[in-house]
Coordinates of C-alpha atoms in Angstrom, one line a residue:
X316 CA 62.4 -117.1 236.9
X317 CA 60.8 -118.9 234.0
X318 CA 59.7 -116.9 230.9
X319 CA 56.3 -119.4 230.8
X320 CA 55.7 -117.4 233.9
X321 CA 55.0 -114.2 232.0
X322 CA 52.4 -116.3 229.6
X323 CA 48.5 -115.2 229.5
X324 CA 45.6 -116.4 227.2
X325 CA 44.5 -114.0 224.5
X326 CA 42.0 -114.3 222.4
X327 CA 43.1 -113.3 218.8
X328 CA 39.9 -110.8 218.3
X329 CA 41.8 -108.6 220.5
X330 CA 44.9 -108.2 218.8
X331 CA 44.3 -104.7 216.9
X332 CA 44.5 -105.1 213.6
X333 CA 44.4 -101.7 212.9
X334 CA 44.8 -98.4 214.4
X335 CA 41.3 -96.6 216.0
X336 CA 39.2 -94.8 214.1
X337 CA 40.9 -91.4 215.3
X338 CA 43.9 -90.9 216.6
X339 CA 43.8 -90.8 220.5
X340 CA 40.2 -92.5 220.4
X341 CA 41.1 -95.6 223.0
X342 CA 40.7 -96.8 226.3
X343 CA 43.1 -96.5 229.2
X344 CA 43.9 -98.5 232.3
X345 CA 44.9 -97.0 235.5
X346 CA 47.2 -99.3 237.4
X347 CA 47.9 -98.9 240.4
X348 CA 51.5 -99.8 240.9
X349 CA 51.6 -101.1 244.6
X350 CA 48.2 -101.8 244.8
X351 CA 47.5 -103.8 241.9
X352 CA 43.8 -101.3 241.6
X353 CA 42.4 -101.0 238.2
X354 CA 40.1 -98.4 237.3
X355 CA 38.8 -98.0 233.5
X356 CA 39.2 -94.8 231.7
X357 CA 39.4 -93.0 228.2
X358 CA 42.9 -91.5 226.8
X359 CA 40.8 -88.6 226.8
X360 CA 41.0 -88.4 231.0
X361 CA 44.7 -88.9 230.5
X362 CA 45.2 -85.1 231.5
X363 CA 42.9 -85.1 234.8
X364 CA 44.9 -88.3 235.8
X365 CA 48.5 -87.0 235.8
X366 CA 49.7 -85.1 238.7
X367 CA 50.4 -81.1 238.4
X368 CA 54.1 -80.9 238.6
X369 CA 55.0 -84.6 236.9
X370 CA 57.9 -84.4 234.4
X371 CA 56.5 -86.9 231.5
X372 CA 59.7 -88.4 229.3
X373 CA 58.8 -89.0 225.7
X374 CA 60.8 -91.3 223.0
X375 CA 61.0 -89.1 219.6
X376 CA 62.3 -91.8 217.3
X377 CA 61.0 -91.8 213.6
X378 CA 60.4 -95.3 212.6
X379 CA 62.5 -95.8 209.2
X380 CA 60.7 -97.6 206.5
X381 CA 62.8 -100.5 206.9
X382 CA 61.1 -103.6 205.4
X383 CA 62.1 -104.4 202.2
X384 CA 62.0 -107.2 199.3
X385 CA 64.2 -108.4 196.9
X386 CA 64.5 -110.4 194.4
X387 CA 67.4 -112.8 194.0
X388 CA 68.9 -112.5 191.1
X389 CA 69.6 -116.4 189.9
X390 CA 66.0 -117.8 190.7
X391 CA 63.6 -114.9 190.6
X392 CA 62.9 -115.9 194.7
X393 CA 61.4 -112.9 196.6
X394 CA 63.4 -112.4 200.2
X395 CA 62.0 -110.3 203.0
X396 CA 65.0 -107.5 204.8
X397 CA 64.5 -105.6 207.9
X398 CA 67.2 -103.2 207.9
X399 CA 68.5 -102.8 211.4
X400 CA 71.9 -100.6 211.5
X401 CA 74.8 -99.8 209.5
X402 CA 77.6 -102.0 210.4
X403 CA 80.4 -99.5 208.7
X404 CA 81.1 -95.7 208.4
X405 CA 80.5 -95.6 204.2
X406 CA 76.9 -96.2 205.0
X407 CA 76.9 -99.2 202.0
X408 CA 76.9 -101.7 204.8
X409 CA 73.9 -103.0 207.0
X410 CA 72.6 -105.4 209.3
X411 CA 69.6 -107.4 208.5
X412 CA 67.0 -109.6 209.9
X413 CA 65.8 -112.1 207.3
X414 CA 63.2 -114.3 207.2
X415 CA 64.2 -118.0 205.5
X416 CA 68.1 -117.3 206.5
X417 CA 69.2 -120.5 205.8
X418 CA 68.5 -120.1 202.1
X419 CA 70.2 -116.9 202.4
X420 CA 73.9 -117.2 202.0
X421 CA 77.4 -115.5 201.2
X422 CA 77.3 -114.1 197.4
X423 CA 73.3 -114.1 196.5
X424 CA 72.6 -110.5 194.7
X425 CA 68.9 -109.0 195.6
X426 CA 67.4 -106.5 193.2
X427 CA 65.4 -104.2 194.7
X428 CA 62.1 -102.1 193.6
X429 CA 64.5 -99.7 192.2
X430 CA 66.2 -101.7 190.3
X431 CA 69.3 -101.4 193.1
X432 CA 71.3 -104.3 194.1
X433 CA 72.3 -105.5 196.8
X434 CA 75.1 -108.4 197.7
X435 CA 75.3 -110.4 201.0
X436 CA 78.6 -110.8 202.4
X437 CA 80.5 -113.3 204.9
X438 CA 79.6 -112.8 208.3
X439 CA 81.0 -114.8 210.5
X440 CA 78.7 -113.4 213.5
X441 CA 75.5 -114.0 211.6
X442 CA 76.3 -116.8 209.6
X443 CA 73.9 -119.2 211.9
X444 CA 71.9 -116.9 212.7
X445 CA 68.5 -115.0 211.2
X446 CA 70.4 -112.0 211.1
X447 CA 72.4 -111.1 207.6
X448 CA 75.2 -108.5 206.4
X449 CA 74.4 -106.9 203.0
X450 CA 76.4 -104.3 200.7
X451 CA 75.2 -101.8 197.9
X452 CA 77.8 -100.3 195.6
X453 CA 76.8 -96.7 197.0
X454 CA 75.4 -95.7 200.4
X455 CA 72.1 -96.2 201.6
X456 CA 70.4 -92.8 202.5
X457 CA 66.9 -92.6 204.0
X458 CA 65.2 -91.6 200.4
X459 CA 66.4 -95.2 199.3
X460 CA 64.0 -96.2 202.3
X461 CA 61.7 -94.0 201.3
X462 CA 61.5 -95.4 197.5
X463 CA 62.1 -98.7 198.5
X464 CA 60.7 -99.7 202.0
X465 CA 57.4 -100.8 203.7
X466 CA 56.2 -99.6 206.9
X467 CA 57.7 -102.3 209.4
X468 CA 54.4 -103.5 210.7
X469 CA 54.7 -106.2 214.1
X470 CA 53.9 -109.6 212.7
X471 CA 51.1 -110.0 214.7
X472 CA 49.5 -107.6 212.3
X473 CA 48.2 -109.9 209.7
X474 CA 48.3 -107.7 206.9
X475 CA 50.5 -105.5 204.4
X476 CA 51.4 -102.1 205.5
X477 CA 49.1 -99.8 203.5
X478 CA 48.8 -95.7 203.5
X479 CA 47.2 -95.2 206.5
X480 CA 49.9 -96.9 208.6
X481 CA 52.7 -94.1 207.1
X482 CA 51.1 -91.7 209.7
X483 CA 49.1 -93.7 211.8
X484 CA 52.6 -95.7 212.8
X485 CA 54.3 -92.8 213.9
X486 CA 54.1 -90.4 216.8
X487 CA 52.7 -87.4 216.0
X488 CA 56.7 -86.1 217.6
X489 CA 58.8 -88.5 215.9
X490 CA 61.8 -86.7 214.7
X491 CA 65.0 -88.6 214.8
X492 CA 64.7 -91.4 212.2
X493 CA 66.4 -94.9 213.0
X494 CA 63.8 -97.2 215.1
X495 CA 63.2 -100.5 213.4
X496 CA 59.3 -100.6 215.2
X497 CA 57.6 -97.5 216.8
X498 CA 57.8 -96.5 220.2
X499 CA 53.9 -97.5 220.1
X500 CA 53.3 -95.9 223.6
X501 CA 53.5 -92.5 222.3
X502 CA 50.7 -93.3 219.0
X503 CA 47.7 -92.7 221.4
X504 CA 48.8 -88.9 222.0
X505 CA 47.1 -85.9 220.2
X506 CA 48.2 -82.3 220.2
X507 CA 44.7 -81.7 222.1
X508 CA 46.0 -83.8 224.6
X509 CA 49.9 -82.8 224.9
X510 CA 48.5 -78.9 225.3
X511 CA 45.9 -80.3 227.8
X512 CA 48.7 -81.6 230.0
X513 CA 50.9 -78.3 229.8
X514 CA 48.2 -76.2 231.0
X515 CA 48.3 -78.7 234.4
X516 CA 51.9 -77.5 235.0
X517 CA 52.9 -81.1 233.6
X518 CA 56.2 -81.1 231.8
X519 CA 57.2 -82.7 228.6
X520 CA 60.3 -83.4 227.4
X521 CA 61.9 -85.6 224.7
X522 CA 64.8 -88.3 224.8
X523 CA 65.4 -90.6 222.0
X524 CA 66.3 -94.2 221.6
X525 CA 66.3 -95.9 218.4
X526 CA 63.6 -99.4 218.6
X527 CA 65.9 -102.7 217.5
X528 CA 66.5 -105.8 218.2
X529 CA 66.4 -105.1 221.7
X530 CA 62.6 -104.1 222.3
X531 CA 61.2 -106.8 220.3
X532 CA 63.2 -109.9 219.9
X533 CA 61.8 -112.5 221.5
X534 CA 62.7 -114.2 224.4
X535 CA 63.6 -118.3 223.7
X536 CA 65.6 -118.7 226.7
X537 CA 63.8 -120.9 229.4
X538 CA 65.2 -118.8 231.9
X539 CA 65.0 -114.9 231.6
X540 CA 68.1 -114.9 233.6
X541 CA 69.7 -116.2 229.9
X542 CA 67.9 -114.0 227.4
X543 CA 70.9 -111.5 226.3
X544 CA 69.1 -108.0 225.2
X545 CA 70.6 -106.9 222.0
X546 CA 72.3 -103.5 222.1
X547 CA 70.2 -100.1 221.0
X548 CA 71.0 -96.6 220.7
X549 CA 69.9 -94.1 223.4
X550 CA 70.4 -89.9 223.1
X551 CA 69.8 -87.9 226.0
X552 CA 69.8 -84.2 225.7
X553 CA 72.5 -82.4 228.3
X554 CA 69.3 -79.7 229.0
X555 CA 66.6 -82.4 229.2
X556 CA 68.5 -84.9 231.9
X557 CA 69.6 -81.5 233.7
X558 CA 65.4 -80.8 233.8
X559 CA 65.3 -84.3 235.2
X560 CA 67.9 -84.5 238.2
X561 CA 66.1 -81.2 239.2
X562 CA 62.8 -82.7 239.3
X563 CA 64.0 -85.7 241.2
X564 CA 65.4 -83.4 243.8
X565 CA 62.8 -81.7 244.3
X566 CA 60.6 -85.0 244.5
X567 CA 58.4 -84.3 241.6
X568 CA 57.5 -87.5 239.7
X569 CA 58.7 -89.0 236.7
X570 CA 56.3 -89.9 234.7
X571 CA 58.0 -92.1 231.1
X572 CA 56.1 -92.4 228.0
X573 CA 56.5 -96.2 226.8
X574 CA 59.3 -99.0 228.1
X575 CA 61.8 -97.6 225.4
X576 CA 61.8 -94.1 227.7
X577 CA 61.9 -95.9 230.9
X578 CA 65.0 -98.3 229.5
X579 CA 66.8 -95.1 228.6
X580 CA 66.3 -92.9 231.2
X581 CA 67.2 -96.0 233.7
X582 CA 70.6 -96.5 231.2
X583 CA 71.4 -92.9 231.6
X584 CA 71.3 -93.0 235.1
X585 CA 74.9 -93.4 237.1
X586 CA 75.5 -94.4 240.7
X587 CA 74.9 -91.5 241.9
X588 CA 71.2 -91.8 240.9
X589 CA 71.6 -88.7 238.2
X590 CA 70.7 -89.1 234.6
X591 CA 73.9 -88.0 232.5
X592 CA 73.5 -86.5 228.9
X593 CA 74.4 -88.0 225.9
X594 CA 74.3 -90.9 223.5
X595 CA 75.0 -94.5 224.3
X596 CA 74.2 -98.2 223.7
X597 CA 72.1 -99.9 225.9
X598 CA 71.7 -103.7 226.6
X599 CA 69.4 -103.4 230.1
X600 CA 67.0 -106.1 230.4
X601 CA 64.4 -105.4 233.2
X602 CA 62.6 -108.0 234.9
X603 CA 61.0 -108.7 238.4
X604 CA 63.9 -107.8 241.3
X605 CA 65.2 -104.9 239.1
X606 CA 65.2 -101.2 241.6
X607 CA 64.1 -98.4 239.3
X608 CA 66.3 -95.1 240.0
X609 CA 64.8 -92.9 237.8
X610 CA 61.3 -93.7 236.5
X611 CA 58.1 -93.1 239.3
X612 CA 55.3 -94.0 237.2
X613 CA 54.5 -95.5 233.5
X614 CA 52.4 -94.9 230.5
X615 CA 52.8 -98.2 228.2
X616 CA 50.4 -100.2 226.1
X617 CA 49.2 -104.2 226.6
X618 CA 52.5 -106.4 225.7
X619 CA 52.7 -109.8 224.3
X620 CA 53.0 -112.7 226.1
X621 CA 56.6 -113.8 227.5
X622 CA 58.3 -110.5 226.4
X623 CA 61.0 -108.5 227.6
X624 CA 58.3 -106.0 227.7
X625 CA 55.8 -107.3 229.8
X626 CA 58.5 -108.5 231.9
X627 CA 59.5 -104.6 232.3
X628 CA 56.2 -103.7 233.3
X629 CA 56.3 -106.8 235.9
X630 CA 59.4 -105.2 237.4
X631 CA 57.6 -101.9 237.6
X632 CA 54.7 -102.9 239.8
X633 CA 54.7 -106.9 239.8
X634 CA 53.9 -109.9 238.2
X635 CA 50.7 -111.0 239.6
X636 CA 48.9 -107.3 239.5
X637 CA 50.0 -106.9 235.3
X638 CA 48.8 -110.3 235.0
X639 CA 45.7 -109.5 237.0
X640 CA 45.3 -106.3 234.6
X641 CA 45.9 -108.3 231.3
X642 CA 43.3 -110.7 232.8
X643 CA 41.1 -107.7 233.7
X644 CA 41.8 -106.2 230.1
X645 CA 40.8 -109.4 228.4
X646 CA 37.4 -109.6 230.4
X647 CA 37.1 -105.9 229.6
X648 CA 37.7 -106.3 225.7
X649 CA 40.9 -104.0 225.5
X650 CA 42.2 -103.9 222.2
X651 CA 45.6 -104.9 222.8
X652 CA 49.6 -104.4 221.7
X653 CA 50.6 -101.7 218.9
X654 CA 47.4 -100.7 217.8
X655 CA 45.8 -101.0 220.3
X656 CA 44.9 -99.6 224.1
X657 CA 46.6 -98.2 226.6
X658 CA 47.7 -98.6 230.3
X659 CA 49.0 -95.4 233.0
X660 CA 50.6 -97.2 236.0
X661 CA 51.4 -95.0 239.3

């Protein structure tokens, strides 16, 4: 299968720019999975729309504020970092994802906002890559991001990260900081709406996986078959995949709150079909001909063209009904990837 397959014309207009108005304030599309039925509703009829009984599987990862600049130290020459992962236990030491990499070598000091500095070290893994190895003289502690980091915003956001993003790009649940991006699924749901849904006998429960490399990477293979997913950090709690097994067995549905939920609960799941507790890494890479185990139904938002993403939702019901529904969304003005609306297939 081709990844020009999974392309679809959109018009820039509808590539939110920035979050709605209110929190919770956007449109929904009802998919139906099988059927390939679209029906148009608010995120406000979310509640009436999920069945009494569902479990619903949320992703609770904080987004770090992992974007940051420095300033080389021999030519004055600002350099964009995204900080992706520590790559040793002192914590001095971390992956990167750097814009320009070429001009980015072995031995060039960055200063920081702080007046930190930083020193980029022999890789041989990343030397032809975008991807670069960099180490303070202390470790790097999450106040450090706090002081010196920007709100990672998707490039297709034409703009600087700017207050409103600090809480407007982050679940109103997120807990466990680590994700690179935001689980952007989970930004349409209010506390309104979460209590709305536990008084319809729906449960919630919360897994975590940490967004990297391998949610939003793109894919530059012709064939999707060769597109390798880079490897993320999953957690799920003993009592939560316990609450899930049991709702499988007794044939209650499973409903997961953006693809990072559904690629972890499907991770966690053995060959038995049962979800086991834990953390892990995770490389899955879902695409049309993949069997789902775990997840029933799916609460995601409008992907970019030729994605991993969109190719997970493809898997999930198939390719010509998403592409019908992005058609469908595009006629219907959705507002359309992070900031934007939202889709509930089942």
């Amino acid at each position: 299968m081709l990844t020009k397959d999974f392309y679809f014309d959109l018009p820039q207009e509808l590539i939110a720019q920035k979050p709605s108005g209110e929190r919770g304030n956007d449109r929904l599309m009802l998919l139906g999975r099988k059927s390939g039925v679209v029906e148009n509703h608010l995120m406000e009829d979310l509640p009436s729309l999920v069945d009494e009984g569902t479990l619903m599987i949320f992703n609770n990862s904080k987004v770090r504020r992992s974007r940051c600049y420095g300033i080389k130290t021999t030519s004055g020459r600002e350099q964009e970092f995204m900080f992706l992962n520590q790559t040793g236990p002192d914590g001095d030491t971390w992956n990167t994802m750097v814009r320009g990499a070429k001009k980015v070598k072995a031995g060039n000091v960055y200063r920081f906002s702080d007046g930190s500095e930083g020193t980029i070290v022999h890789n041989d893994d990343d030397e032809k890559s975008e991807f670069r190895t960099i180490k303070f003289p202390f470790r790097i502690t999450e106040d450090w991001f706090e002081k010196v980091g920007h709100i990672p915003l998707p490039p297709y956001i034409r703009r600087e990260d700017d207050d409103t993003d600090s809480e407007r790009y982050q679940t109103i649940y997120a807990k466990e900081v680590g994700s690179a991006a935001c689980p952007t699924a989970g930004l349409h749901f209010t506390e309104p709406v979460l209590q709305k849904l536990r008084d319809r006998g729906i449960g919630l429960e919360w897994i975590t996986l940490h967004v990297g490399l391998g949610t939003f990477l793109p894919v530059r293979a012709e064939n999707i078959e060769d597109h390798k997913m880079h490897e993320e950090i999953y957690t799920v709690p003993y009592d939560v995949a316990e609450k899930i097994n049991t709702a499988k067995k007794e044939g209650r549905p499973i409903l997961a709150v953006g693809t990072t939920s559904v690629r972890t609960l499907e991770s966690a799941c053995d060959e038995n079909g049962m979800v086991q507790g834990g953390t892990r890494g995770t490389h899955i890479f879902m695409y049309p001909g993949y069997r789902f185990k775990v997840v029933d139904q799916m609460f995601t938002n409008f992907h970019t063209p030729e994605s991993t993403l969109i190719m997970l939702v493809s898997a999930f019901s198939t390719r010509e009904n998403i592409l019908n529904a992005y058609k469908t969304a595009v006629q219907e003005k959705y507002r359309f990837f992070s900031y934007g609306d939202a889709m509930l297939i089942k």
